[in-house]
mmCIF file of C-alpha atoms in Angstrom:
data_model
loop_
_atom_site.group_PDB
_atom_site.id
_atom_site.type_symbol
_atom_site.label_atom_id
_atom_site.label_comp_id
_atom_site.label_asym_id
_atom_site.label_seq_id
_atom_site.Cartn_x
_atom_site.Cartn_y
_atom_site.Cartn_z
ATOM 1 C CA MET A 7 -31.621 29.494 34.256
ATOM 2 C CA ILE A 8 -32.158 33.012 32.351
ATOM 3 C CA SER A 9 -33.969 35.728 34.242
ATOM 4 C CA THR A 10 -37.374 36.115 32.324
ATOM 5 C CA ASN A 11 -37.211 39.636 33.817
ATOM 6 C CA GLN A 12 -33.850 40.222 32.319
ATOM 7 C CA VAL A 13 -35.126 39.013 28.918
ATOM 8 C CA ARG A 14 -38.134 41.175 28.949
ATOM 9 C CA ASN A 15 -36.065 44.288 30.019
ATOM 10 C CA VAL A 16 -34.072 44.017 26.934
ATOM 11 C CA VAL A 17 -37.038 43.084 24.591
ATOM 12 C CA MET A 18 -38.824 45.950 25.775
ATOM 13 C CA TYR A 19 -35.876 48.156 25.513
ATOM 14 C CA LEU A 20 -35.365 47.348 22.154
ATOM 15 C CA LEU A 21 -39.093 47.752 20.956
ATOM 16 C CA ASN A 22 -39.438 50.834 22.876
ATOM 17 C CA LYS A 23 -36.084 52.543 21.364
ATOM 18 C CA GLN A 24 -37.554 52.494 17.907
ATOM 19 C CA ASN A 25 -41.235 53.090 18.864
ATOM 20 C CA PHE A 26 -42.433 50.095 17.489
ATOM 21 C CA GLY A 27 -44.959 49.641 19.765
ATOM 22 C CA TYR A 28 -46.063 47.719 23.184
ATOM 23 C CA ILE A 29 -46.561 44.164 24.168
ATOM 24 C CA THR A 30 -48.575 43.227 27.663
ATOM 25 C CA PRO A 31 -47.210 40.807 29.972
ATOM 26 C CA ASP A 32 -49.536 38.201 28.962
ATOM 27 C CA GLU A 33 -48.335 38.407 25.388
ATOM 28 C CA TYR A 34 -44.979 38.391 26.469
ATOM 29 C CA ASN A 35 -45.088 35.247 28.665
ATOM 30 C CA SER A 36 -46.969 33.675 25.606
ATOM 31 C CA PHE A 37 -43.906 34.613 23.258
ATOM 32 C CA SER A 38 -41.541 33.468 25.737
ATOM 33 C CA ASN A 39 -43.023 29.875 25.942
ATOM 34 C CA LEU A 40 -43.084 29.814 22.064
ATOM 35 C CA ALA A 41 -39.501 30.881 22.096
ATOM 36 C CA GLN A 42 -38.100 28.479 24.746
ATOM 37 C CA ILE A 43 -40.083 25.593 23.398
ATOM 38 C CA ASP A 44 -38.522 26.474 19.983
ATOM 39 C CA ILE A 45 -34.793 26.694 21.452
ATOM 40 C CA PHE A 46 -35.554 23.619 23.320
ATOM 41 C CA GLU A 47 -36.352 21.263 20.287
ATOM 42 C CA ASP A 48 -33.340 22.850 18.391
ATOM 43 C CA LEU A 49 -31.205 21.354 21.248
ATOM 44 C CA PHE A 50 -31.752 17.908 19.742
ATOM 45 C CA TYR A 51 -30.742 18.937 16.152
ATOM 46 C CA GLN A 52 -27.830 20.499 17.600
ATOM 47 C CA TYR A 53 -26.779 17.446 19.200
ATOM 48 C CA THR A 54 -27.230 15.178 16.504
ATOM 49 C CA ASN A 55 -25.450 17.403 13.823
ATOM 50 C CA TRP A 56 -22.650 17.953 16.374
ATOM 51 C CA LYS A 57 -22.321 13.884 17.186
ATOM 52 C CA ASN A 58 -22.152 13.528 13.395
ATOM 53 C CA LYS A 59 -19.239 15.744 13.494
ATOM 54 C CA ASP A 60 -17.705 14.163 16.091
ATOM 55 C CA ASN A 61 -17.829 10.912 14.640
ATOM 56 C CA LYS A 62 -16.035 12.113 11.741
ATOM 57 C CA ARG A 63 -13.315 13.632 14.464
ATOM 58 C CA MET A 64 -14.494 17.341 13.646
ATOM 59 C CA THR A 65 -14.786 18.367 17.186
ATOM 60 C CA ASN A 66 -12.452 19.081 20.078
ATOM 61 C CA SER A 67 -11.971 18.391 23.895
ATOM 62 C CA GLU A 68 -12.682 20.395 26.965
ATOM 63 C CA TYR A 69 -14.149 23.700 26.500
ATOM 64 C CA SER A 70 -14.617 22.948 22.693
ATOM 65 C CA ASN A 71 -16.332 19.920 23.039
ATOM 66 C CA ILE A 72 -19.710 21.174 22.072
ATOM 67 C CA PRO A 73 -21.403 17.721 21.771
ATOM 68 C CA LYS A 74 -20.906 17.374 25.524
ATOM 69 C CA ASN A 75 -21.987 20.796 26.061
ATOM 70 C CA ILE A 76 -25.102 20.450 24.359
ATOM 71 C CA ARG A 77 -25.784 17.277 26.205
ATOM 72 C CA GLU A 78 -25.259 18.784 29.524
ATOM 73 C CA GLN A 79 -27.839 21.465 28.518
ATOM 74 C CA ILE A 80 -30.263 18.710 27.868
ATOM 75 C CA ASP A 81 -29.726 16.679 30.820
ATOM 76 C CA VAL A 82 -31.234 19.508 32.898
ATOM 77 C CA PHE A 83 -34.438 17.841 31.732
ATOM 78 C CA ALA A 84 -33.631 14.199 32.517
ATOM 79 C CA THR A 85 -35.606 12.697 35.394
ATOM 80 C CA TYR A 86 -37.173 9.672 36.665
ATOM 81 C CA THR A 87 -40.446 8.282 37.394
ATOM 82 C CA THR A 88 -41.358 7.342 41.173
ATOM 83 C CA SER A 89 -43.845 4.705 42.144
ATOM 84 C CA ALA A 90 -46.658 7.372 42.765
ATOM 85 C CA ASN A 91 -46.479 8.811 39.342
ATOM 86 C CA PHE A 92 -45.835 5.503 37.300
ATOM 87 C CA THR A 93 -49.032 3.637 38.079
ATOM 88 C CA TYR A 94 -50.070 0.211 36.858
ATOM 89 C CA ASP A 95 -53.445 -0.683 35.388
ATOM 90 C CA THR A 96 -54.372 -4.554 36.159
ATOM 91 C CA LEU A 97 -57.181 -4.368 33.726
ATOM 92 C CA THR A 98 -54.945 -2.971 30.723
ATOM 93 C CA ASN A 99 -51.359 -4.445 31.926
ATOM 94 C CA LEU A 100 -49.914 -1.084 31.241
ATOM 95 C CA TYR A 101 -47.971 1.319 33.028
ATOM 96 C CA SER A 102 -47.995 5.008 32.527
ATOM 97 C CA TYR A 103 -46.759 8.016 33.681
ATOM 98 C CA THR A 104 -49.370 10.266 35.409
ATOM 99 C CA GLY A 105 -47.464 13.427 35.029
ATOM 100 C CA ASN A 106 -48.204 16.136 32.388
ATOM 101 C CA ASP A 107 -44.842 16.935 31.632
ATOM 102 C CA LEU A 108 -43.432 14.292 29.702
ATOM 103 C CA TYR A 109 -41.404 15.086 26.426
ATOM 104 C CA ARG A 110 -39.632 12.012 25.590
ATOM 105 C CA ALA A 111 -39.453 8.572 27.066
ATOM 106 C CA GLU A 112 -35.767 7.450 26.947
ATOM 107 C CA ASN A 113 -35.581 4.149 28.822
ATOM 108 C CA LEU A 114 -37.481 1.856 31.172
ATOM 109 C CA SER A 115 -35.915 -0.280 33.754
ATOM 110 C CA LEU A 116 -36.659 -3.320 35.956
ATOM 111 C CA ILE A 117 -35.870 -2.892 39.500
ATOM 112 C CA ASN A 118 -35.680 -5.994 41.556
ATOM 113 C CA SER A 119 -35.847 -5.940 45.516
ATOM 114 C CA GLN A 120 -31.959 -5.383 45.813
ATOM 115 C CA GLY A 121 -32.471 -2.479 44.145
ATOM 116 C CA ARG A 122 -30.527 -3.774 40.933
ATOM 117 C CA LYS A 123 -31.941 -2.270 37.389
ATOM 118 C CA THR A 124 -31.969 -4.278 34.319
ATOM 119 C CA ASP A 125 -33.122 -2.438 30.777
ATOM 120 C CA ILE A 126 -36.322 -3.440 29.334
ATOM 121 C CA GLU A 127 -35.817 -3.601 25.853
ATOM 122 C CA GLU A 128 -38.740 -1.815 23.842
ATOM 123 C CA VAL A 129 -39.353 -4.247 20.658
ATOM 124 C CA SER A 130 -41.678 -3.563 17.660
ATOM 125 C CA LYS A 131 -45.418 -4.964 17.378
ATOM 126 C CA SER A 132 -44.094 -7.555 14.803
ATOM 127 C CA ASP A 133 -41.471 -9.064 16.998
ATOM 128 C CA LEU A 134 -43.405 -9.012 20.294
ATOM 129 C CA ASN A 135 -45.748 -12.128 19.479
ATOM 130 C CA ARG A 136 -42.688 -14.009 18.421
ATOM 131 C CA MET A 137 -40.755 -13.425 21.235
ATOM 132 C CA VAL A 138 -43.546 -14.050 23.617
ATOM 133 C CA ASN A 139 -44.411 -17.366 22.217
ATOM 134 C CA SER A 140 -40.560 -18.645 22.020
ATOM 135 C CA ASP A 141 -38.870 -21.049 24.275
ATOM 136 C CA ILE A 142 -35.517 -19.712 22.923
ATOM 137 C CA VAL A 143 -36.132 -15.648 23.341
ATOM 138 C CA ASN A 144 -39.192 -15.843 25.681
ATOM 139 C CA PRO A 145 -38.622 -12.593 28.142
ATOM 140 C CA THR A 146 -37.690 -13.207 31.634
ATOM 141 C CA PHE A 147 -36.871 -11.049 34.461
ATOM 142 C CA THR A 148 -33.180 -11.341 33.313
ATOM 143 C CA TYR A 149 -34.163 -10.139 29.955
ATOM 144 C CA PRO A 150 -37.565 -8.156 29.962
ATOM 145 C CA ILE A 151 -38.932 -6.738 27.028
ATOM 146 C CA CYS A 152 -41.633 -4.173 26.445
ATOM 147 C CA GLU A 153 -44.007 -2.788 23.953
ATOM 148 C CA ARG A 154 -45.361 0.842 23.624
ATOM 149 C CA VAL A 155 -48.918 1.700 23.525
ATOM 150 C CA GLY A 156 -49.583 5.046 23.289
ATOM 151 C CA SER A 157 -47.793 6.897 25.895
ATOM 152 C CA SER A 158 -47.829 3.865 28.097
ATOM 153 C CA PHE A 159 -46.114 0.578 28.334
ATOM 154 C CA ARG A 160 -46.864 -3.129 28.658
ATOM 155 C CA ILE A 161 -43.999 -5.344 30.142
ATOM 156 C CA TYR A 162 -43.056 -8.964 29.624
ATOM 157 C CA PRO A 163 -43.233 -10.695 31.689
ATOM 158 C CA THR A 164 -45.867 -9.227 33.939
ATOM 159 C CA LEU A 165 -43.875 -8.079 37.214
ATOM 160 C CA THR A 166 -44.320 -10.082 40.416
ATOM 161 C CA THR A 167 -43.965 -9.156 43.990
ATOM 162 C CA GLY A 168 -40.243 -7.694 44.286
ATOM 163 C CA TYR A 169 -40.294 -6.065 41.069
ATOM 164 C CA THR A 170 -40.865 -2.251 40.164
ATOM 165 C CA ALA A 171 -40.682 -0.695 36.833
ATOM 166 C CA GLU A 172 -38.872 2.968 36.468
ATOM 167 C CA LEU A 173 -39.144 5.257 33.391
ATOM 168 C CA PHE A 174 -36.262 7.464 32.574
ATOM 169 C CA PHE A 175 -37.387 10.345 30.343
ATOM 170 C CA LEU A 176 -36.898 13.882 29.471
ATOM 171 C CA ARG A 177 -39.605 16.435 30.861
ATOM 172 C CA LYS A 178 -40.983 19.526 29.081
ATOM 173 C CA PRO A 179 -39.385 22.838 30.261
ATOM 174 C CA LYS A 180 -41.711 24.722 32.810
ATOM 175 C CA GLU A 181 -43.741 27.429 31.178
ATOM 176 C CA PRO A 182 -41.871 30.866 31.795
ATOM 177 C CA LYS A 183 -43.655 33.661 33.572
ATOM 178 C CA TRP A 184 -42.853 37.228 33.986
ATOM 179 C CA THR A 185 -44.976 38.048 37.127
ATOM 180 C CA TYR A 186 -45.858 41.631 37.884
ATOM 181 C CA THR A 187 -48.342 43.814 39.995
ATOM 182 C CA ASN A 188 -50.288 46.964 38.694
ATOM 183 C CA VAL A 189 -49.202 50.277 39.956
ATOM 184 C CA GLN A 190 -51.032 53.126 38.802
ATOM 185 C CA GLY A 191 -52.062 50.944 35.547
ATOM 186 C CA ASN A 192 -48.628 49.865 35.075
ATOM 187 C CA PRO A 193 -47.188 46.376 35.045
ATOM 188 C CA VAL A 194 -44.262 46.215 37.880
ATOM 189 C CA TYR A 195 -41.785 43.288 38.086
ATOM 190 C CA SER A 196 -42.710 41.419 41.324
ATOM 191 C CA ALA A 197 -39.655 38.873 42.038
ATOM 192 C CA SER A 198 -41.490 37.817 45.117
ATOM 193 C CA SER A 199 -44.719 36.176 43.659
ATOM 194 C CA PRO A 200 -45.021 32.204 44.024
ATOM 195 C CA ASP A 201 -45.903 31.601 40.591
ATOM 196 C CA LEU A 202 -42.921 33.164 38.991
ATOM 197 C CA GLN A 203 -40.941 30.985 36.674
ATOM 198 C CA ASN A 204 -37.627 32.051 34.797
ATOM 199 C CA PHE A 205 -36.438 30.288 31.628
ATOM 200 C CA GLU A 206 -34.818 26.840 32.260
ATOM 201 C CA LEU A 207 -32.336 27.165 29.536
ATOM 202 C CA HIS A 208 -28.510 27.537 29.442
ATOM 203 C CA PRO A 209 -27.635 31.199 29.901
ATOM 204 C CA SER A 210 -25.722 30.423 26.448
ATOM 205 C CA ASN A 211 -29.081 30.914 25.011
ATOM 206 C CA PHE A 212 -30.019 34.412 26.114
ATOM 207 C CA VAL A 213 -29.628 36.224 22.878
ATOM 208 C CA PRO A 214 -31.404 33.254 20.801
ATOM 209 C CA LEU A 215 -34.311 34.086 23.468
ATOM 210 C CA VAL A 216 -34.357 37.654 23.148
ATOM 211 C CA THR A 217 -34.248 37.199 19.042
ATOM 212 C CA LYS A 218 -36.967 34.826 18.758
ATOM 213 C CA ILE A 219 -39.321 36.869 21.134
ATOM 214 C CA LEU A 220 -38.662 39.852 19.196
ATOM 215 C CA GLY A 221 -39.454 38.036 15.878
ATOM 216 C CA TYR A 222 -42.822 36.927 17.446
ATOM 217 C CA CYS A 223 -43.282 40.515 18.756
ATOM 218 C CA GLY A 224 -42.576 42.122 14.992
ATOM 219 C CA LEU A 225 -45.612 39.318 13.804
ATOM 220 C CA ASN A 226 -47.732 40.377 16.553
ATOM 221 C CA LEU A 227 -47.104 44.301 16.105
ATOM 222 C CA ARG A 228 -46.868 43.848 12.388
ATOM 223 C CA GLU A 229 -43.420 45.147 12.206
ATOM 224 C CA GLU A 230 -41.435 44.233 9.195
ATOM 225 C CA GLN A 231 -38.283 45.646 10.607
ATOM 226 C CA VAL A 232 -38.539 43.689 13.905
ATOM 227 C CA GLN A 233 -38.966 40.688 11.866
ATOM 228 C CA GLN A 234 -35.964 41.055 9.458
ATOM 229 C CA THR A 235 -33.808 41.976 12.207
ATOM 230 C CA ALA A 236 -35.027 38.647 14.084
ATOM 231 C CA ASN A 237 -34.422 36.560 10.686
ATOM 232 C CA SER A 238 -31.022 38.006 10.221
ATOM 233 C CA GLU A 239 -29.896 36.624 13.565
ATOM 234 C CA GLU A 240 -31.403 33.591 12.984
ATOM 235 C CA MET A 241 -29.559 33.124 9.957
ATOM 236 C CA LYS A 242 -26.015 34.348 11.610
ATOM 237 C CA LYS A 243 -26.823 31.488 14.248
ATOM 238 C CA ILE A 244 -27.510 28.887 11.443
ATOM 239 C CA GLN A 245 -24.048 29.742 9.564
ATOM 240 C CA THR A 246 -22.222 29.659 12.719
ATOM 241 C CA GLN A 247 -23.535 25.920 13.453
ATOM 242 C CA SER A 248 -22.936 24.665 9.829
#
């Protein structure tokens, strides 16, 4: 994790040093959330890019294994549903995740009474009817299939007693929040606030976070120099990755 207070201190120092202006705690929290989402999304593009290089034998091992390092950063957000938050609707025959932090559904599994898992293959709408009505590839508990309906899933065959479904997914990063108390009209950092939330990104993303937040601050304050500096740092990062 990255301390939201550390990031804010750097951002405020850089803004105040050149007298660019002031951003409120609420503005900082909003910009922090935007920056974290942006960097989180970019991890998937980086991973794809480096996996392509890995397939061409253009990467190294151990500490230089960048695809592995990026995957580990993404794995922080990997989680499984429980029986409490993956519910079944008997009217629609749909399994749905009831949480609000779903980013990407990765894999659906069938679990029998012995705890053994079987991957449930997601099929296209065009293949579904053919498979369900086939005598050869008809879905069974050994080879189950599913279709996606919006953000929910319909599983074939219909699960009976002794079988449950489990969803493996990537969750959204928790929204960062710099907490404070007012002291003589000035916001003072409160590390003991129950709603404090640090960034969930890997520490290696500290500089990109500061850079992106500064970019949003530049837009908010209409300071062209701040935006140019942030854009310059972004270009350096892109050139380094390419």
